[in-house]
XYZ file of C-alpha atoms in Angstrom:
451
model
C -12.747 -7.762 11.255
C -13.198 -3.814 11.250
C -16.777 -3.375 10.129
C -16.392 0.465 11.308
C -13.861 0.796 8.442
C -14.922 -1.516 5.295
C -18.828 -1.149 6.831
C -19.383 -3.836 4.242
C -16.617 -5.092 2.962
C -15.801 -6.317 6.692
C -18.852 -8.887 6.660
C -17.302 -10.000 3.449
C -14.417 -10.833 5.399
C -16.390 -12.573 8.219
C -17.978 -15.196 5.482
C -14.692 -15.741 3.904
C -13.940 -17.046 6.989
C -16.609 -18.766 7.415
C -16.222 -20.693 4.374
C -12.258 -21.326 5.282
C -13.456 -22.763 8.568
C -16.066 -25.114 6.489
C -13.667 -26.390 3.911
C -11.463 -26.774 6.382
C -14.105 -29.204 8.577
C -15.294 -30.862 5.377
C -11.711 -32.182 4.470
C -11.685 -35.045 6.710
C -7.865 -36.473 5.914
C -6.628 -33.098 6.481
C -6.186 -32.886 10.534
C -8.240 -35.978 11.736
C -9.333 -35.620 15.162
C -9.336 -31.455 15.043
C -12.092 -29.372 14.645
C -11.972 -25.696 13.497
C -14.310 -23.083 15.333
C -14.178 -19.457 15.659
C -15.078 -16.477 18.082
C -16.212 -13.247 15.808
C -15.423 -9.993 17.450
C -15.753 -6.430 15.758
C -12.011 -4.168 16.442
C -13.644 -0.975 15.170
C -10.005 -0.103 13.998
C -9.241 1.555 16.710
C -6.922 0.803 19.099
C -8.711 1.073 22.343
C -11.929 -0.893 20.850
C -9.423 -3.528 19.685
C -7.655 -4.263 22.929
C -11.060 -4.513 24.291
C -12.016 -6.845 20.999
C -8.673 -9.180 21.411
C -9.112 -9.710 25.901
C -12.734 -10.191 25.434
C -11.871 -13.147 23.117
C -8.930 -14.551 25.182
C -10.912 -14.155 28.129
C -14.362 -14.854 26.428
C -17.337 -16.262 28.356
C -17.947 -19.110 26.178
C -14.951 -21.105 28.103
C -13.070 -21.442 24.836
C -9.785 -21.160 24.154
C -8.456 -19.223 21.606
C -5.235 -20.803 19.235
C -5.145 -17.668 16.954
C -6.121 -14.328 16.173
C -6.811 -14.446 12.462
C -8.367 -11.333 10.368
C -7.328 -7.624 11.466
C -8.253 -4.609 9.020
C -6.281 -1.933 10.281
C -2.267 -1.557 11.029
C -2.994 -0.073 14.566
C -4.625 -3.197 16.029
C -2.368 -5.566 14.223
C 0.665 -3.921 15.916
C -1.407 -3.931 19.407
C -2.121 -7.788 18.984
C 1.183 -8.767 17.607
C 2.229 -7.486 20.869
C 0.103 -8.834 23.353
C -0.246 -12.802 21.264
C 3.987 -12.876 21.390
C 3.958 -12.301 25.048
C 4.657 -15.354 27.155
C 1.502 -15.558 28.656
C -0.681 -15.627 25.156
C 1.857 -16.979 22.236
C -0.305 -17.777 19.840
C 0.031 -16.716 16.127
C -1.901 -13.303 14.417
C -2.730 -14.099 10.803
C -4.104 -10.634 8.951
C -5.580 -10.338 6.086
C -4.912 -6.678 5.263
C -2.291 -4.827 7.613
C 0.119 -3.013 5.736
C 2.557 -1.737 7.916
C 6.497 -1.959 7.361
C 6.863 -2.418 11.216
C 5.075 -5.983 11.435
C 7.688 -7.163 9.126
C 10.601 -6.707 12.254
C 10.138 -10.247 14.230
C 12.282 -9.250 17.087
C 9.282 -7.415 18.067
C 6.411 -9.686 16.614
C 7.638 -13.023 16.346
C 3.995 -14.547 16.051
C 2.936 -12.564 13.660
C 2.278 -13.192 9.688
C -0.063 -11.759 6.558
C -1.544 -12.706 3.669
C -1.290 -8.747 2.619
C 1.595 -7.028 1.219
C 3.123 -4.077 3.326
C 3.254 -0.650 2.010
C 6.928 -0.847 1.273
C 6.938 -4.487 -0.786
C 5.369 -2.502 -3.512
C 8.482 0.201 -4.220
C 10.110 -2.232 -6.462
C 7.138 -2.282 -8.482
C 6.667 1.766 -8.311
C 10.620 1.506 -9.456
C 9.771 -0.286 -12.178
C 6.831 1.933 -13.447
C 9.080 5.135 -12.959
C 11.541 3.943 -15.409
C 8.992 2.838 -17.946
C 7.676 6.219 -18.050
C 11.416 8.290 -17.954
C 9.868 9.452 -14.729
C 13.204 10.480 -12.629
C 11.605 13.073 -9.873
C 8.459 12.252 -8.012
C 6.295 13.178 -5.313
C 5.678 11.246 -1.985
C 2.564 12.127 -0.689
C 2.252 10.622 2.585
C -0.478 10.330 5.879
C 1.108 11.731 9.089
C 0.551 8.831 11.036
C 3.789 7.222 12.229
C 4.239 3.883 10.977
C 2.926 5.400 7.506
C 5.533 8.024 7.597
C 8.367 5.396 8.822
C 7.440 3.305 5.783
C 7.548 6.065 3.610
C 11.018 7.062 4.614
C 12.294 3.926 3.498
C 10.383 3.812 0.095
C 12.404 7.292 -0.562
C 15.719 5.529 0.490
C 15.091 2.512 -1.614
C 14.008 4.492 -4.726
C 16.916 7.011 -4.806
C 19.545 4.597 -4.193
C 20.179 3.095 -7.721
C 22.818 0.806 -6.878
C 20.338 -0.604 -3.646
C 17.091 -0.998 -5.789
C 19.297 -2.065 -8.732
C 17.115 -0.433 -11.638
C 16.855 3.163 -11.071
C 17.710 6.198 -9.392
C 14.742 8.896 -8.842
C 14.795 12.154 -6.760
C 11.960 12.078 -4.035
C 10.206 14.910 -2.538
C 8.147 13.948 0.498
C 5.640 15.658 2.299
C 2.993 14.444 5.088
C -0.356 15.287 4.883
C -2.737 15.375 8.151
C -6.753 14.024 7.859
C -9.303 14.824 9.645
C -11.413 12.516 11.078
C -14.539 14.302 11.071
C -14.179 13.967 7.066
C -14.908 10.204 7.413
C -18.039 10.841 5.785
C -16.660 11.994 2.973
C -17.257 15.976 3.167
C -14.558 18.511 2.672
C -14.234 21.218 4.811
C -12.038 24.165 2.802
C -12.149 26.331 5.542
C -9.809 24.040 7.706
C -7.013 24.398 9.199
C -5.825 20.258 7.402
C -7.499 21.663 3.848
C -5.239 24.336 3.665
C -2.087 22.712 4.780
C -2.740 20.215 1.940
C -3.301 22.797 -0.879
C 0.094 24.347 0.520
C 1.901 21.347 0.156
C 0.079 20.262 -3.339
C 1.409 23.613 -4.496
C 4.848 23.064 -3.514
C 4.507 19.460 -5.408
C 3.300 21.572 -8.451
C 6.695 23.367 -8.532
C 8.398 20.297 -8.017
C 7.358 16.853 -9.845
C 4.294 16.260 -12.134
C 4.270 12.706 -10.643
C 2.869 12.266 -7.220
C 3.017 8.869 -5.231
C -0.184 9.092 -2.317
C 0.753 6.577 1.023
C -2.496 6.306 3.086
C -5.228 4.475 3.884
C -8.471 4.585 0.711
C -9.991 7.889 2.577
C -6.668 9.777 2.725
C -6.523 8.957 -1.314
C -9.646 10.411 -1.978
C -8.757 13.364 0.337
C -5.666 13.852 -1.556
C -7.438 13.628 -4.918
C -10.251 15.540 -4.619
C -8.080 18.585 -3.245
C -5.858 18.464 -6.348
C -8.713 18.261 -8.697
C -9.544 21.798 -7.261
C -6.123 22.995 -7.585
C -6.495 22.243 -11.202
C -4.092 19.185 -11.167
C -6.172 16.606 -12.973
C -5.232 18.857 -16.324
C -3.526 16.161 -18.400
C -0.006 17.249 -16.767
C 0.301 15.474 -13.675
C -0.052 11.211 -12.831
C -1.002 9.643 -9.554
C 0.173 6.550 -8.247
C -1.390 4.825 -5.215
C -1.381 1.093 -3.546
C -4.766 -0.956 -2.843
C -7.115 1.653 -3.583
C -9.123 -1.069 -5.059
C -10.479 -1.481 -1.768
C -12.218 1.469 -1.766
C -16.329 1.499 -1.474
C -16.621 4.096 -4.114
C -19.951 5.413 -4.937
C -20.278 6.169 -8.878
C -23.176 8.266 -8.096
C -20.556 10.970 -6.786
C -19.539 13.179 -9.790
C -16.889 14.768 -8.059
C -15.179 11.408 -6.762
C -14.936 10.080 -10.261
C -13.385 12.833 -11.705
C -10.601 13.189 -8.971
C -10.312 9.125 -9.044
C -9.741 9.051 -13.131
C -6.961 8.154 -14.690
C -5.139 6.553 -11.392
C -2.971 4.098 -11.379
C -3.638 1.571 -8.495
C -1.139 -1.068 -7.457
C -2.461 -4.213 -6.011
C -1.714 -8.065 -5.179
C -2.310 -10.168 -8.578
C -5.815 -11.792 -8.554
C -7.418 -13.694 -11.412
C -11.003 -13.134 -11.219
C -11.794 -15.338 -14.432
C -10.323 -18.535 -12.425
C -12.834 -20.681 -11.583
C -12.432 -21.271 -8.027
C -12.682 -17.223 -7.119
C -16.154 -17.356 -8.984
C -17.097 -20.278 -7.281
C -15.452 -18.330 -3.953
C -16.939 -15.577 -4.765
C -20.635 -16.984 -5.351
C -20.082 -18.549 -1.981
C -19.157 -15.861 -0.216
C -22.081 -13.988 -1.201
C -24.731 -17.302 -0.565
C -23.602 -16.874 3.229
C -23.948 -13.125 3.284
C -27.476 -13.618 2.092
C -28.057 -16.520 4.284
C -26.608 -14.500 7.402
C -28.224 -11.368 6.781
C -24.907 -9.498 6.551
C -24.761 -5.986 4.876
C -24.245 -6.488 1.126
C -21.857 -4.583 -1.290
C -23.407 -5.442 -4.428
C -20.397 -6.835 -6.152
C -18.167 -9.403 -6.313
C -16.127 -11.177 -3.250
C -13.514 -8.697 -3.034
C -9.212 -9.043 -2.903
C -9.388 -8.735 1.097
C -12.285 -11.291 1.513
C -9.822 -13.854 -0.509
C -6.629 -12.888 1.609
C -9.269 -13.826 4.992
C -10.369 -17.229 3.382
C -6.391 -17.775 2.798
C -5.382 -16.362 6.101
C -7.766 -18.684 7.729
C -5.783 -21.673 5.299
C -2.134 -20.683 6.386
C -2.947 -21.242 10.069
C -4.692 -24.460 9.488
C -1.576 -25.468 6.957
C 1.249 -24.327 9.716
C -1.334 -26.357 12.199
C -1.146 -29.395 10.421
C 2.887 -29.191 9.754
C 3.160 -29.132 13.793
C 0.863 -32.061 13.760
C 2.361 -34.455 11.159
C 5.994 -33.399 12.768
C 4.402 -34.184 16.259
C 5.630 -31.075 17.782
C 2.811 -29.117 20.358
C 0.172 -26.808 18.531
C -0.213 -24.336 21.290
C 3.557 -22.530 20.196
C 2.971 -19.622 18.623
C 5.918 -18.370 17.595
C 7.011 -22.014 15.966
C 3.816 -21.938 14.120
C 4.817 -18.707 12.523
C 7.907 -20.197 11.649
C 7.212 -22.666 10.165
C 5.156 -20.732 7.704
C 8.675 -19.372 6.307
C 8.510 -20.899 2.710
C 4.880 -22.128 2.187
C 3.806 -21.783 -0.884
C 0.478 -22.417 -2.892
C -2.190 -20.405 -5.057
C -5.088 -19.340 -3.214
C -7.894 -17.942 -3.622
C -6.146 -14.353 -3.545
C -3.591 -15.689 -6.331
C 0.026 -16.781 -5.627
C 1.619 -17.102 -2.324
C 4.675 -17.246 -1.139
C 5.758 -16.184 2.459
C 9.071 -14.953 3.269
C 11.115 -15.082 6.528
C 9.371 -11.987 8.517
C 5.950 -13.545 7.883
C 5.375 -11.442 4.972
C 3.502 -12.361 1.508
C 5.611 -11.769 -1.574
C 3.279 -11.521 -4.552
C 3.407 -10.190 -7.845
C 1.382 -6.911 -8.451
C -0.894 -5.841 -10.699
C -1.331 -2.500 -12.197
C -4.602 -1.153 -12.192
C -5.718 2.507 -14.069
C -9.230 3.898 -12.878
C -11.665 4.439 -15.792
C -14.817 6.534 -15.179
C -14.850 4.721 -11.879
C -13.828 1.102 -12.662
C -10.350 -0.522 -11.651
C -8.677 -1.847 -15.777
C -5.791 -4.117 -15.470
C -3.226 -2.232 -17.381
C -0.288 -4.645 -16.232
C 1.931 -6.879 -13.718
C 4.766 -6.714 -11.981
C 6.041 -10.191 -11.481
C 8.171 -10.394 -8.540
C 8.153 -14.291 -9.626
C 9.743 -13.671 -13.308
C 13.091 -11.913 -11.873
C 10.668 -8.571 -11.129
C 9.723 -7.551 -14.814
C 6.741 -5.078 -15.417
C 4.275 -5.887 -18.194
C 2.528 -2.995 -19.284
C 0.232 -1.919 -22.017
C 0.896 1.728 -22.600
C -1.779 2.283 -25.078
C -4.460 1.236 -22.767
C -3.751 3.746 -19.826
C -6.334 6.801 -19.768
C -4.265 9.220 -17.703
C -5.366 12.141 -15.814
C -7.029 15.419 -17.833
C -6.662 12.681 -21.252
C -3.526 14.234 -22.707
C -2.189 11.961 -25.448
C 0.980 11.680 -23.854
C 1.862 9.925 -20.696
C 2.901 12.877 -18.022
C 6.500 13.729 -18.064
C 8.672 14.114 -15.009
C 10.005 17.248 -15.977
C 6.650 18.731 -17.499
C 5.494 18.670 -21.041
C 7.545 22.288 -21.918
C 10.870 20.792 -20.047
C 9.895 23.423 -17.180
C 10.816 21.492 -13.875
C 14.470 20.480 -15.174
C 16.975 21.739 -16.477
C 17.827 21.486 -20.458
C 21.091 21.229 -22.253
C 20.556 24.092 -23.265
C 19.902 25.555 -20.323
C 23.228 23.831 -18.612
C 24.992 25.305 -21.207
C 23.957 29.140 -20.850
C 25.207 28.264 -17.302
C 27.975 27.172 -17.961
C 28.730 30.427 -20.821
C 28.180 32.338 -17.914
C 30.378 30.884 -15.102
C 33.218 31.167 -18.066
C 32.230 34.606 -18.545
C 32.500 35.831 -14.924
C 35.919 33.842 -14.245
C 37.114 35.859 -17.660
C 36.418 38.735 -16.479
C 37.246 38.405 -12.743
C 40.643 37.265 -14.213
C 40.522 40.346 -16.930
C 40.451 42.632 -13.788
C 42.883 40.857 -11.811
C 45.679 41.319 -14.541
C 44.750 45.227 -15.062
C 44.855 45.424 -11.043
C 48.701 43.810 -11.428
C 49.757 45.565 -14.792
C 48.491 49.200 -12.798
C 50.341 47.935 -9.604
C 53.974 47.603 -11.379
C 53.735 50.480 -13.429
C 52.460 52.544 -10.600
C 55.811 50.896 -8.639
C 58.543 51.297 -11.539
């Protein structure tokens, strides 16, 4: 887990585990004669703290080896351990819970790799879908500078502007990156730097360009982003903001400012049922053993990545068992990844289905912060031939306007009318006229002057 990151959250994680790793025990027909355990280590999300994390566990004092690396918050230790489990020496499968990045998906380069989460770019189709709901045919790509961030990004502008690739729409894309500053991590704003005013530059630019704005970044690059264009005046019923998995943010209601900046946000995030019985009786679970393990508490429910960890932990033991009942060796990695191409159940974190890079396709649902709380508004559902439900009337969007944002402004003043095309077109007429006008006089002055 990365307890640095989701400082809460990430114990979550650990006792969804936990509780994988005991159901998985308790079901004796399930792999007779094999016995789940686990090492816990802490990755920080950092890279250097996670190689140290991932050798101290292959190498670990304990004399036990390791047949998996399951768990992994953050995109920059996933990559780093996709690496090192596919070499020859480790091969053992890396099962995440919550790494987003587009790169993981390429299995030339991590064949032992797989997630439970859905990477950045599997949600475009879904943003697609919402853009042509809403007539919105420009948009803003907001995006953090951090490379694989900025590679996925590239492709969502690729996929959304091709109409004939995506198959449902065409929309113009304006990207820019945005830096962060890591000594912000506690949530302070510092206007006099050199990253704040970079980012009020480029909001500015947006302003003169789209009224809808697409943010690509991890939950504290969101709220950056936010809170910046709230003081630029862009929370004023004329502009929307899209983001992915915000959900996951620890946001503190007590924080006036946050709120405001957050509302009216619509969030786009894996489908999960939390009326279905077995995620209450998950979640209630979840939260016995972070009581009875004196982990830091968050107050509310079992969240979306605690249920991805509990089902992470399940697709290892299910690709496990396959290699049993087909007698082939457990300790190949990359065949156990494999053979994870096509499972299929409902989990705890709703439908799953994994695809041929590893990958989780999911349906998505569309969330719209309300003075601070995540509504369901809608679904995309990749599994009913990708069609968006969504209920309009219950969005609250940005600054309240009555009106859903338009792409082109509410006075028509980022496009250009018929109108408009028309004067243009007067005028083009006009000066060929005349440009013609003058060349006849030129030629009817020439031959006289030569008669």
């Amino acid at each position: 887990i990365s307890s640095s990151l989701y400082s809460t959250t990430g114990y979550e994680n650990l006792a969804a585990a936990r509780l994988a790793i005991e159901d998985i025990n308790a079901d004796k027909s399930f792999l007779p004669g094999y016995h789940f355990d686990m090492l816990f280590k802490d990755d920080g999300c950092d890279m250097e703290v996670g190689l140290k994390a991932l050798t101290n566990a292959y190498d670990n004092d304990e004399n036990k080896k390791i047949n998996a690396v399951i768990g992994i918050s953050c995109s920059v230790v996933c990559e780093l351990a996709g690496y090192l489990c596919a070499t020859d020496q480790w091969n053992i499968p890396v099962v995440s819970h919550s790494c987003s990045s587009d790169d993981l998906s390429k299995t030339d380069k991590y064949p032992t790799f797989a997630r439970l989460s859905l990477s950045v770019f599997k949600y475009t189709n879904a943003i697609i879908a919402v853009c042509k709901k809403f007539e919105w045919t420009k948009v803003g790509l907001m995006v953090n500078n951090i490379d694989w961030y900025v590679k996925t990004a590239g492709k969502m502008k690729e996929l959304m502007t091709d109409k004939e690739k995506n198959g449902v729409y065409g929309i113009q894309v304006f990207l820019e990156k945005f830096y962060y500053d890591d000594e912000d991590d506690d949530g302070s704003m510092d206007e006099s730097s050199d990253t704040y005013k970079l980012l009020v530059e480029q909001l500015n630019r947006m302003k003169q360009k789209v009224r809808v704005i697409i943010i690509v970044g991890y939950a504290r690059d969101i709220i950056f982003v936010l809170k910046t264009a709230k003081k630029q005046g862009m929370n004023n019923g004329h502009f929307a903001f899209l983001t992915q998995e915000f959900i996951q943010a620890d946001l503190k209601k007590d924080d006036k400012e946050l709120i405001q900046s957050i509302q009216g946000v619509l969030d786009l995030e894996p489908l999960l049922n939390k009326s279905d019985p077995n995620y209450i009786s998950f979640s209630e679970r979840v939260r016995k053993i972070v009581d009875e393990k004196q982990y830091p508490k968050t107050g509310k429910d079992a969240n979306l990545i605690a249920a991805q960890m509990y089902d992470a932990v399940w697709l290892y033991a299910k690709s496990l068992k396959r290699a049993v009942d087909q007698n082939y060796g457990i300790e190949d990695g990359e065949w156990l990844v494999e053979s994870m191409t096509g499972s299929k159940w409902n989990g705890m974190s709703g439908e799953i289905r994994i695809d041929e890079a590893g990958d989780r396709l999911g349906n998505v649902q569309i969330m719209n912060i309300q003075s601070g709380d995540f509504k369901q508004v809608g679904t995309w559902w990749m599994s009913k031939n990708e069609s968006l439900e969504l209920s309009v009337e219950n969005i609250a969007w940005p600054g309240a306007p009555e009106e859903h944002p338009a792409a082109c402004g509410r006075q028509y003043e980022l496009c250009e009318t018929y109108s408009d095309a028309v004067a243009k077109i007067t005028l083009m007429a006009l000066v060929c006229m005349a440009f013609l006008f003058g060349l006849l006089v030129r030629l009817y002055l020439y031959n006289r002057t030569n008669k």
